PDB file of C-alpha atoms in Angstrom:
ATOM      1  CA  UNK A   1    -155.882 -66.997  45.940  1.00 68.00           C
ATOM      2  CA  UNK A   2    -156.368 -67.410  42.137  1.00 84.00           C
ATOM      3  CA  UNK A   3    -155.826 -71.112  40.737  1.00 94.00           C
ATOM      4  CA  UNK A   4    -152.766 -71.756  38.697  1.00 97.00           C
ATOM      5  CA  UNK A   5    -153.560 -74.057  35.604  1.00 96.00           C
ATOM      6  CA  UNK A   6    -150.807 -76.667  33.972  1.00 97.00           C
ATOM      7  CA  UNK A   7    -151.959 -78.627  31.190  1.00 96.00           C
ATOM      8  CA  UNK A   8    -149.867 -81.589  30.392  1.00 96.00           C
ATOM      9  CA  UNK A   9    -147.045 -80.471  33.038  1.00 97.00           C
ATOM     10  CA  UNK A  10    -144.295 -83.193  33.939  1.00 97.00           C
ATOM     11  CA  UNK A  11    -141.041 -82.640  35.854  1.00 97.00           C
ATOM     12  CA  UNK A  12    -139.597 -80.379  33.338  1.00 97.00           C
ATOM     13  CA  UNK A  13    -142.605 -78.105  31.990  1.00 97.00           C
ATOM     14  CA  UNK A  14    -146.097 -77.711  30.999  1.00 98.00           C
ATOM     15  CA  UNK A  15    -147.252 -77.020  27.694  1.00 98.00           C
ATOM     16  CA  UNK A  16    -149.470 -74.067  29.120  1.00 98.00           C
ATOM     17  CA  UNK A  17    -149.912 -72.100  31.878  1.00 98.00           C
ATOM     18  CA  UNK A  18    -152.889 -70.214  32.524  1.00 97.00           C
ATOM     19  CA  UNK A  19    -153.246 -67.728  35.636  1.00 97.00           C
ATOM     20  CA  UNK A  20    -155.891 -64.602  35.874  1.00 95.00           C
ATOM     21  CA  UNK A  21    -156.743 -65.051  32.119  1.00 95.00           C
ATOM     22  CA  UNK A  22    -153.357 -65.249  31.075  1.00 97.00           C
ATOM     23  CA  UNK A  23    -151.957 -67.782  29.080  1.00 98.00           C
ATOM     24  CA  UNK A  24    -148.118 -68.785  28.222  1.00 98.00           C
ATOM     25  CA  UNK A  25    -146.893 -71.765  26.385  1.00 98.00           C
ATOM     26  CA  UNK A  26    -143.983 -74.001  26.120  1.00 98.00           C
ATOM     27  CA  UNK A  27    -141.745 -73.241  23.476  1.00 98.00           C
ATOM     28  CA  UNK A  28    -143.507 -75.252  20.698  1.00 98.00           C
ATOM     29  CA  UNK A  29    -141.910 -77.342  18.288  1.00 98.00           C
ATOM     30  CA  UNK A  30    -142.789 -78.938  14.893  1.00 98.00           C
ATOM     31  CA  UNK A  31    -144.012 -82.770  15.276  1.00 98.00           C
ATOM     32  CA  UNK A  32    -142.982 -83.427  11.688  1.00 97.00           C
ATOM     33  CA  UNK A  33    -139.520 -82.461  11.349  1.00 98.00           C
ATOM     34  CA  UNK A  34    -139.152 -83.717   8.018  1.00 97.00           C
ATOM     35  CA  UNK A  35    -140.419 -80.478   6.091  1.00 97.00           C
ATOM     36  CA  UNK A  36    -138.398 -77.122   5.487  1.00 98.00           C
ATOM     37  CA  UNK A  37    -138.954 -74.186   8.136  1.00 98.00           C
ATOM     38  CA  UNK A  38    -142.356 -73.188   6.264  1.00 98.00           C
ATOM     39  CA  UNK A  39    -143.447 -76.266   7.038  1.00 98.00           C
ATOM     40  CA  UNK A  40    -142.481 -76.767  10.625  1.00 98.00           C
ATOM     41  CA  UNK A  41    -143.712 -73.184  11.075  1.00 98.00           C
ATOM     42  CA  UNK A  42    -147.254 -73.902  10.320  1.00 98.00           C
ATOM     43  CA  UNK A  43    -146.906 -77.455  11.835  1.00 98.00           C
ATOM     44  CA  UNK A  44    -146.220 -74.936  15.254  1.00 98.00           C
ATOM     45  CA  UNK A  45    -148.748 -72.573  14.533  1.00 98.00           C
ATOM     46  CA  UNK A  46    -151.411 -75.386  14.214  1.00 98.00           C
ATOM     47  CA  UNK A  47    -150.124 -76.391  17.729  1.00 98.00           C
ATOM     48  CA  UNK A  48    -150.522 -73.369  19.157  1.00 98.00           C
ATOM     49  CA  UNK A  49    -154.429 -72.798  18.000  1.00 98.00           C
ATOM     50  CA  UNK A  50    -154.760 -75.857  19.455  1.00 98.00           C
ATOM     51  CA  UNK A  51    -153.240 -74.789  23.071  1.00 98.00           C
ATOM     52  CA  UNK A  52    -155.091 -71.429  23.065  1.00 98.00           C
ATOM     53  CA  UNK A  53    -158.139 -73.131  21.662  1.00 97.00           C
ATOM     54  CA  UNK A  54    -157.814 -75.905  24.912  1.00 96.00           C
ATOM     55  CA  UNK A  55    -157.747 -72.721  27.081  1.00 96.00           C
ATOM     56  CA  UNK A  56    -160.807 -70.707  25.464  1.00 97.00           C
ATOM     57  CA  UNK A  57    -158.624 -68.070  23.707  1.00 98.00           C
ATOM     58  CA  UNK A  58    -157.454 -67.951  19.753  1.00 98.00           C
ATOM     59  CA  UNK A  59    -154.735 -65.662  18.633  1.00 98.00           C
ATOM     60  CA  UNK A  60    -156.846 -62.593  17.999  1.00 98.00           C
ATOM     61  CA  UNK A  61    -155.360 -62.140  21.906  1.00 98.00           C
ATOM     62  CA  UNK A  62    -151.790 -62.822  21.141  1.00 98.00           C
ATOM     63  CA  UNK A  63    -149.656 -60.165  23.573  1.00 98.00           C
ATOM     64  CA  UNK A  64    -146.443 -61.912  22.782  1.00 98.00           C
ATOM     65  CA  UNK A  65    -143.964 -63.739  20.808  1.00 98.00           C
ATOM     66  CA  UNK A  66    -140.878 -65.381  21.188  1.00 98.00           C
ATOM     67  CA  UNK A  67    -139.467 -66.781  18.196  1.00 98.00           C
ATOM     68  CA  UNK A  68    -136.364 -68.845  17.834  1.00 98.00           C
ATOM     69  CA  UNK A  69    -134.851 -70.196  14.197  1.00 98.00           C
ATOM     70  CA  UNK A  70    -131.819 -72.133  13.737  1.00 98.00           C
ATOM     71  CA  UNK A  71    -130.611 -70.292  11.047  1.00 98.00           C
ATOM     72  CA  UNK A  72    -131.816 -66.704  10.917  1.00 98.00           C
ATOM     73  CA  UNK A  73    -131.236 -67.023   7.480  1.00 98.00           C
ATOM     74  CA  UNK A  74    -134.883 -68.454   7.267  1.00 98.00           C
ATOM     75  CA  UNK A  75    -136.595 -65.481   8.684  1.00 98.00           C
ATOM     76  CA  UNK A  76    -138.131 -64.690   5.755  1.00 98.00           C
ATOM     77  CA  UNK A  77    -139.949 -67.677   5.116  1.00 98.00           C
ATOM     78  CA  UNK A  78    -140.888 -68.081   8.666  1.00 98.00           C
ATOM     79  CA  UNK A  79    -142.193 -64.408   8.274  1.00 98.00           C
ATOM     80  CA  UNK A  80    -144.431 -65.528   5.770  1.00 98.00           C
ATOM     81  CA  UNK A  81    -146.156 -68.053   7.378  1.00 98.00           C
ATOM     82  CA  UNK A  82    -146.051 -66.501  10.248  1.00 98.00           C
ATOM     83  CA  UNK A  83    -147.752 -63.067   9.056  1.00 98.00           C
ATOM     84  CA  UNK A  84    -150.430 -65.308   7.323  1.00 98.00           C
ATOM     85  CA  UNK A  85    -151.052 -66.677  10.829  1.00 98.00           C
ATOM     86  CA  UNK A  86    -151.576 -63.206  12.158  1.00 98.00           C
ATOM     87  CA  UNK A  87    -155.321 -61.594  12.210  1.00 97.00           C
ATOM     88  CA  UNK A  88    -154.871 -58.165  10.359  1.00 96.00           C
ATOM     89  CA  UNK A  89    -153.476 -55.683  13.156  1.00 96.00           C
ATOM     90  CA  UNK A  90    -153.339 -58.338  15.556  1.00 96.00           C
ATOM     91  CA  UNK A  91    -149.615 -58.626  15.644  1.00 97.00           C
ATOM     92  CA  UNK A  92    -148.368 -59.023  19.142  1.00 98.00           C
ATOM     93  CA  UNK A  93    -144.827 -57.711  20.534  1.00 98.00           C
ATOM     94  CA  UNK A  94    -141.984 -60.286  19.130  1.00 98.00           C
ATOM     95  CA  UNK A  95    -138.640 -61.256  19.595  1.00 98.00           C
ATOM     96  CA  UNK A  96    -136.607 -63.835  17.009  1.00 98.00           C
ATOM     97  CA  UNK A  97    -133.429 -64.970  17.027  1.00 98.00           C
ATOM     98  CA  UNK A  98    -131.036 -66.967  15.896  1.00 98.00           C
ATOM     99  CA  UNK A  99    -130.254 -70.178  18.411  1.00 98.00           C
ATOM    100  CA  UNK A 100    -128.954 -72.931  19.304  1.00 98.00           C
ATOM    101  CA  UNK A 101    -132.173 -75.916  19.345  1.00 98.00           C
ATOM    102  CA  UNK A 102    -132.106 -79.326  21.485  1.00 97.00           C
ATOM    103  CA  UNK A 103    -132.671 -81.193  18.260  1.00 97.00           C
ATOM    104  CA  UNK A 104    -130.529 -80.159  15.056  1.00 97.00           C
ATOM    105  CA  UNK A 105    -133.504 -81.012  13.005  1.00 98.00           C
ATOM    106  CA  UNK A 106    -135.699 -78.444  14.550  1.00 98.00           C
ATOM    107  CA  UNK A 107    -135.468 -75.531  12.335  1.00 98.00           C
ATOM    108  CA  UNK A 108    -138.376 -73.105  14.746  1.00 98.00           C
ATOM    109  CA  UNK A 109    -139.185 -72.916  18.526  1.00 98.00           C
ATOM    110  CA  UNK A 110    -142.440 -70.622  19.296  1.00 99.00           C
ATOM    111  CA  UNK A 111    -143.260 -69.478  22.472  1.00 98.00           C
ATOM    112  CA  UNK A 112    -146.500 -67.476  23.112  1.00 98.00           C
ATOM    113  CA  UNK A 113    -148.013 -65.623  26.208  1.00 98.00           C
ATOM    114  CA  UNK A 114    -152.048 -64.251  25.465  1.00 98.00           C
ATOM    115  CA  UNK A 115    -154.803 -63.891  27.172  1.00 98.00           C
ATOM    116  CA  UNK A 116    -158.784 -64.941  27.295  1.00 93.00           C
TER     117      UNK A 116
END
């Protein structure tokens, strides 16, 4: 039976997952929510090299993206940053929407699956 990985898990979640090479994070938020979504979108981004980094992978093997913004309204801006992120032609299959966040001051939730 393959081994299941959690890294950092709790009651509630873990911040990855890894099983047969794939990897899936929490939905990561900024840790400085002081800044404008730009900013909390590469605060996220630097979180998430970190997480695929932790699990041997980098997001040259991104297979998908969940995005969600607090105001859609800021899609632009997070597109930005986000397609900055991005190694040329490595964009993976996305979704982003407008929601609803636990914290009113988070302004961008990212949520990746990849693999190794």
């Amino acid at each position: 039976m393959s081994r299941i990985i959690r890294t950092e898990a709790n009651q509630i979640l873990a911040k990855v997952v890894e099983y047969h090479g794939f990897i899936y994070t929490q939905g990561v938020v900024a840790t400085d929510l002081s800044g404008d979504v730009a900013a909390q979108t590469r605060d996220v981004l630097a979180q998430i090299d970190a997480l695929l980094e932790d699990h041997g992978t980098d997001n040259t093997r991104l297979l998908q993206a969940q995005i969600w913004l607090k105001s859609i309204d800021d899609r632009a801006a997070m597109n930005e940053v986000w397609s900055a992120w991005l190694p040329e032609g490595g964009a993976p299959a996305r979704a982003c929407v407008e929601a609803k966040l636990a914290d009113p001051r988070y302004l961008v939730e990212i949520m990746i699956t990849a693999c190794r």
